[in-house]
Amino acid sequence: MLGALTQVITYVVPFLLVLTAIVTIHELGHFSVARAFSVKIDRFAIGFGRAVFRRTDRNGVEWRVGWLPLGGYVKFSGDLDASSVPDRRGLDALKADIIAREGAGAERDYFHFKPVWQRALVVAAGPAANFVLAIAIFTVLFSVVGVSMTPARVIQVQPNSPAAAAGFRNGDLITGVNGRAIEDGSEVTRVVSLSSGDPVRFTVERGGAVVQLVATPERRVEQDPIAGRVSIGRIGLGLGASRGDVRHVRYNPIEAAGRGVRETGAVLGTTLTYLGRIVTGRESGDQLSGPLGIAKASGALTNAAVDANPDPWAIAANLLLTLTSFAAILSIGIGFLNLLPIPILDGGHLLFYGYEAVARQPVAARYQEAGYRVGLALLAGLMLFATWNDLQKLNLFKFLGGLVS
C-alpha cells in the first residue's frame, strides 16, 4: 500500500499540478480576451465534477474548481454547454429572450452575437496563451539558469552503420544539418531521430576543412528512461565533447526571449514533422502519448531530479527546474492539440469561423452538429489510441497494477 501511495505521489501528483497550471493559463487566455470584448461570462472552471471551491464575483462570473483536475472551460452566457457549442437553431430564440429580458441591443454583449473576428480571437487566445507560457518559461530558464552548449563532436562511429557508410570519422565536428547551422549535439539527435529512411545532409569540420556527408538513418527500437520504448532513427554515431568544449551560456532577457521563441518553434516543428510522417506512412504513430504516458514521463523526470543530488535544497531546485521545463513542453503540446481543425476543439471553431467570414453566413446547423459528433468521435479515438500506446510501450499494465496492489 505504501508503495502504491509513493507511485501516486511520484507520477500522478506532479502531472496533475503541471496540467492544472497549464489548463488555467489556457482558459485565462480565452477569458481575458472575452472580457476585453465585453463578453458576458457565466463560469470559469478548472476541473470537472462536483465543485470543491466556488465563488461568484461582482461581475456575476462563477469561479469554480472541480474535484477532477483534468481540464477546464469558460462558459459564456448563452452557451448550451461547457464546450461553448451553440445551438444554432436556438440562436434566434436566445436573441429574442435576451432582448425581452434586457432590452434591445443587449445581445451584443453575448459571445455568439459578437463579430466573427472577435469570436475567432477569443477562441485563438487559449492556444496562444499556451505558446506564450512556454516562451516565458524558456525565457526565464535561459536567462536565469542558462543552457549548456555541447558541440556535436563525433567520438564513436559504429561499424557497418549508416554513419560509417557515409564516411564519418572520430573527431569530426558537425556544424550543420540539412543546411541549418547547429550549436548543440541535441539538435543533431532531434533531426536524426525523426528522419528514418530519409537522407540527412551533414556539414562537418575535419582538420580545418569543411566536408559534406549524407547518411540515411535506420529505424531502431530503444528503451528510453523517460519515454519508455521508442522507435526512432539512428545513424550509429556517438557524440560527445571534452569538458573544455562545453559552454554554459546565460542570455540577457532579450536574447533569452528570442531563444525561447526559437525553442518553442523547434518543438512545434518536431511535432508537425512527426505528424506529417504519420500521414505519409513513414511513421506508425506508436510514439503518440496520452495522459498515462505523460504522467509516467513526469514521474520519471521527478525521480531523475530527486536522484541527481541527495541534498534537500538541491532536490527542490532540481524538481522545480525539471517540472518547469516539462510544463513548457506540455503547454506547447496542449496549445497545438487545441489548434487541430477538429470540431469541438478550438481549431474546429476557428475552421467554422473561417467559413463564416468567407461565406458571410455561419455553417448550417445540421453540418455543425454532425461536425461536433464526428469531432468528438475523432478526439475519443485519438485518446484511446494514445492510451493504448502508453500501455504497450511503457509497460503500464505493470505500473497500474502496482498502484492497486
PDB file of N, CA and C in Angstrom, residues 3 15 30 33 40 60 75 89-91 110 117 138 166-167 188 190 196 200 215 219 268 270 296 333 337 379 391:
ATOM      1  N   GLY A   3       3.870   1.471  -1.171  1.00  0.00           N
ATOM      2  CA  GLY A   3       4.489   1.586  -2.480  1.00  0.00           C
ATOM      3  C   GLY A   3       3.548   2.210  -3.486  1.00  0.00           C
ATOM      4  N   PHE A  15       2.181  15.475 -12.397  1.00  0.00           N
ATOM      5  CA  PHE A  15       1.457  15.635 -13.652  1.00  0.00           C
ATOM      6  C   PHE A  15       0.215  16.502 -13.470  1.00  0.00           C
ATOM      7  N   HIS A  30      -8.618  32.562 -23.061  1.00  0.00           N
ATOM      8  CA  HIS A  30      -9.984  32.762 -23.547  1.00  0.00           C
ATOM      9  C   HIS A  30     -10.690  33.850 -22.743  1.00  0.00           C
ATOM     10  N   VAL A  33      -9.402  37.722 -23.197  1.00  0.00           N
ATOM     11  CA  VAL A  33      -9.778  38.348 -24.468  1.00  0.00           C
ATOM     12  C   VAL A  33     -11.290  38.539 -24.539  1.00  0.00           C
ATOM     13  N   LYS A  40     -20.206  38.609 -21.972  1.00  0.00           N
ATOM     14  CA  LYS A  40     -20.759  38.142 -20.703  1.00  0.00           C
ATOM     15  C   LYS A  40     -20.335  36.686 -20.465  1.00  0.00           C
ATOM     16  N   GLY A  60     -20.667  38.706 -11.752  1.00  0.00           N
ATOM     17  CA  GLY A  60     -21.565  37.576 -11.970  1.00  0.00           C
ATOM     18  C   GLY A  60     -20.884  36.342 -12.500  1.00  0.00           C
ATOM     19  N   LYS A  75     -17.435  29.193 -19.641  1.00  0.00           N
ATOM     20  CA  LYS A  75     -18.808  29.104 -20.139  1.00  0.00           C
ATOM     21  C   LYS A  75     -19.355  30.508 -20.342  1.00  0.00           C
ATOM     22  N   ARG A  89     -29.950  26.452 -33.982  1.00  0.00           N
ATOM     23  CA  ARG A  89     -31.383  26.590 -34.229  1.00  0.00           C
ATOM     24  C   ARG A  89     -32.066  27.424 -33.150  1.00  0.00           C
ATOM     25  N   GLY A  90     -31.346  27.542 -32.010  1.00  0.00           N
ATOM     26  CA  GLY A  90     -31.962  28.301 -30.927  1.00  0.00           C
ATOM     27  C   GLY A  90     -31.438  29.710 -30.779  1.00  0.00           C
ATOM     28  N   LEU A  91     -30.533  30.157 -31.694  1.00  0.00           N
ATOM     29  CA  LEU A  91     -29.955  31.489 -31.550  1.00  0.00           C
ATOM     30  C   LEU A  91     -31.003  32.595 -31.680  1.00  0.00           C
ATOM     31  N   TYR A 110     -23.219  39.248 -25.807  1.00  0.00           N
ATOM     32  CA  TYR A 110     -23.170  37.792 -25.749  1.00  0.00           C
ATOM     33  C   TYR A 110     -22.244  37.259 -26.836  1.00  0.00           C
ATOM     34  N   TRP A 117     -14.738  38.078 -36.169  1.00  0.00           N
ATOM     35  CA  TRP A 117     -13.323  38.254 -35.876  1.00  0.00           C
ATOM     36  C   TRP A 117     -13.065  38.287 -34.379  1.00  0.00           C
ATOM     37  N   PHE A 138      10.754  29.332 -21.077  1.00  0.00           N
ATOM     38  CA  PHE A 138      12.070  29.200 -21.697  1.00  0.00           C
ATOM     39  C   PHE A 138      12.905  30.465 -21.485  1.00  0.00           C
ATOM     40  N   ALA A 166      28.597   6.604 -44.583  1.00  0.00           N
ATOM     41  CA  ALA A 166      28.646   7.990 -45.064  1.00  0.00           C
ATOM     42  C   ALA A 166      30.053   8.566 -45.006  1.00  0.00           C
ATOM     43  N   GLY A 167      30.945   7.937 -44.210  1.00  0.00           N
ATOM     44  CA  GLY A 167      32.316   8.422 -44.134  1.00  0.00           C
ATOM     45  C   GLY A 167      32.644   9.239 -42.910  1.00  0.00           C
ATOM     46  N   VAL A 188      21.316  17.680 -33.456  1.00  0.00           N
ATOM     47  CA  VAL A 188      21.579  16.587 -34.396  1.00  0.00           C
ATOM     48  C   VAL A 188      20.667  15.408 -34.077  1.00  0.00           C
ATOM     49  N   ARG A 190      17.850  15.409 -32.545  1.00  0.00           N
ATOM     50  CA  ARG A 190      16.448  15.735 -32.812  1.00  0.00           C
ATOM     51  C   ARG A 190      16.102  15.494 -34.279  1.00  0.00           C
ATOM     52  N   SER A 196      14.162   8.644 -40.100  1.00  0.00           N
ATOM     53  CA  SER A 196      14.471   7.289 -40.538  1.00  0.00           C
ATOM     54  C   SER A 196      13.988   7.082 -41.971  1.00  0.00           C
ATOM     55  N   VAL A 200      19.898  12.518 -44.721  1.00  0.00           N
ATOM     56  CA  VAL A 200      20.175  13.726 -43.946  1.00  0.00           C
ATOM     57  C   VAL A 200      21.551  14.246 -44.352  1.00  0.00           C
ATOM     58  N   ALA A 215      23.924  10.782 -44.738  1.00  0.00           N
ATOM     59  CA  ALA A 215      23.621   9.499 -44.096  1.00  0.00           C
ATOM     60  C   ALA A 215      22.115   9.336 -43.988  1.00  0.00           C
ATOM     61  N   ARG A 219      15.770   2.792 -38.696  1.00  0.00           N
ATOM     62  CA  ARG A 219      14.878   2.754 -37.533  1.00  0.00           C
ATOM     63  C   ARG A 219      15.366   1.730 -36.517  1.00  0.00           C
ATOM     64  N   LEU A 268       7.370  22.792 -31.856  1.00  0.00           N
ATOM     65  CA  LEU A 268       6.238  22.716 -32.780  1.00  0.00           C
ATOM     66  C   LEU A 268       6.653  22.081 -34.096  1.00  0.00           C
ATOM     67  N   THR A 270       9.050  19.929 -34.621  1.00  0.00           N
ATOM     68  CA  THR A 270       9.236  18.489 -34.415  1.00  0.00           C
ATOM     69  C   THR A 270       7.890  17.774 -34.412  1.00  0.00           C
ATOM     70  N   LYS A 296       3.502   9.169 -16.636  1.00  0.00           N
ATOM     71  CA  LYS A 296       4.674   8.308 -16.427  1.00  0.00           C
ATOM     72  C   LYS A 296       5.961   9.084 -16.690  1.00  0.00           C
ATOM     73  N   GLY A 333       2.360  21.340 -26.369  1.00  0.00           N
ATOM     74  CA  GLY A 333       1.556  20.229 -26.868  1.00  0.00           C
ATOM     75  C   GLY A 333       0.066  20.484 -26.748  1.00  0.00           C
ATOM     76  N   LEU A 337      -2.493  20.820 -29.828  1.00  0.00           N
ATOM     77  CA  LEU A 337      -3.639  19.912 -29.905  1.00  0.00           C
ATOM     78  C   LEU A 337      -4.935  20.690 -30.082  1.00  0.00           C
ATOM     79  N   LEU A 379     -11.724  12.693 -31.448  1.00  0.00           N
ATOM     80  CA  LEU A 379     -10.945  13.000 -30.252  1.00  0.00           C
ATOM     81  C   LEU A 379     -10.908  11.804 -29.312  1.00  0.00           C
ATOM     82  N   LEU A 391       0.043   2.051 -22.732  1.00  0.00           N
ATOM     83  CA  LEU A 391       0.001   0.758 -22.062  1.00  0.00           C
ATOM     84  C   LEU A 391       0.996  -0.224 -22.674  1.00  0.00           C
TER      85      LEU A 391
END
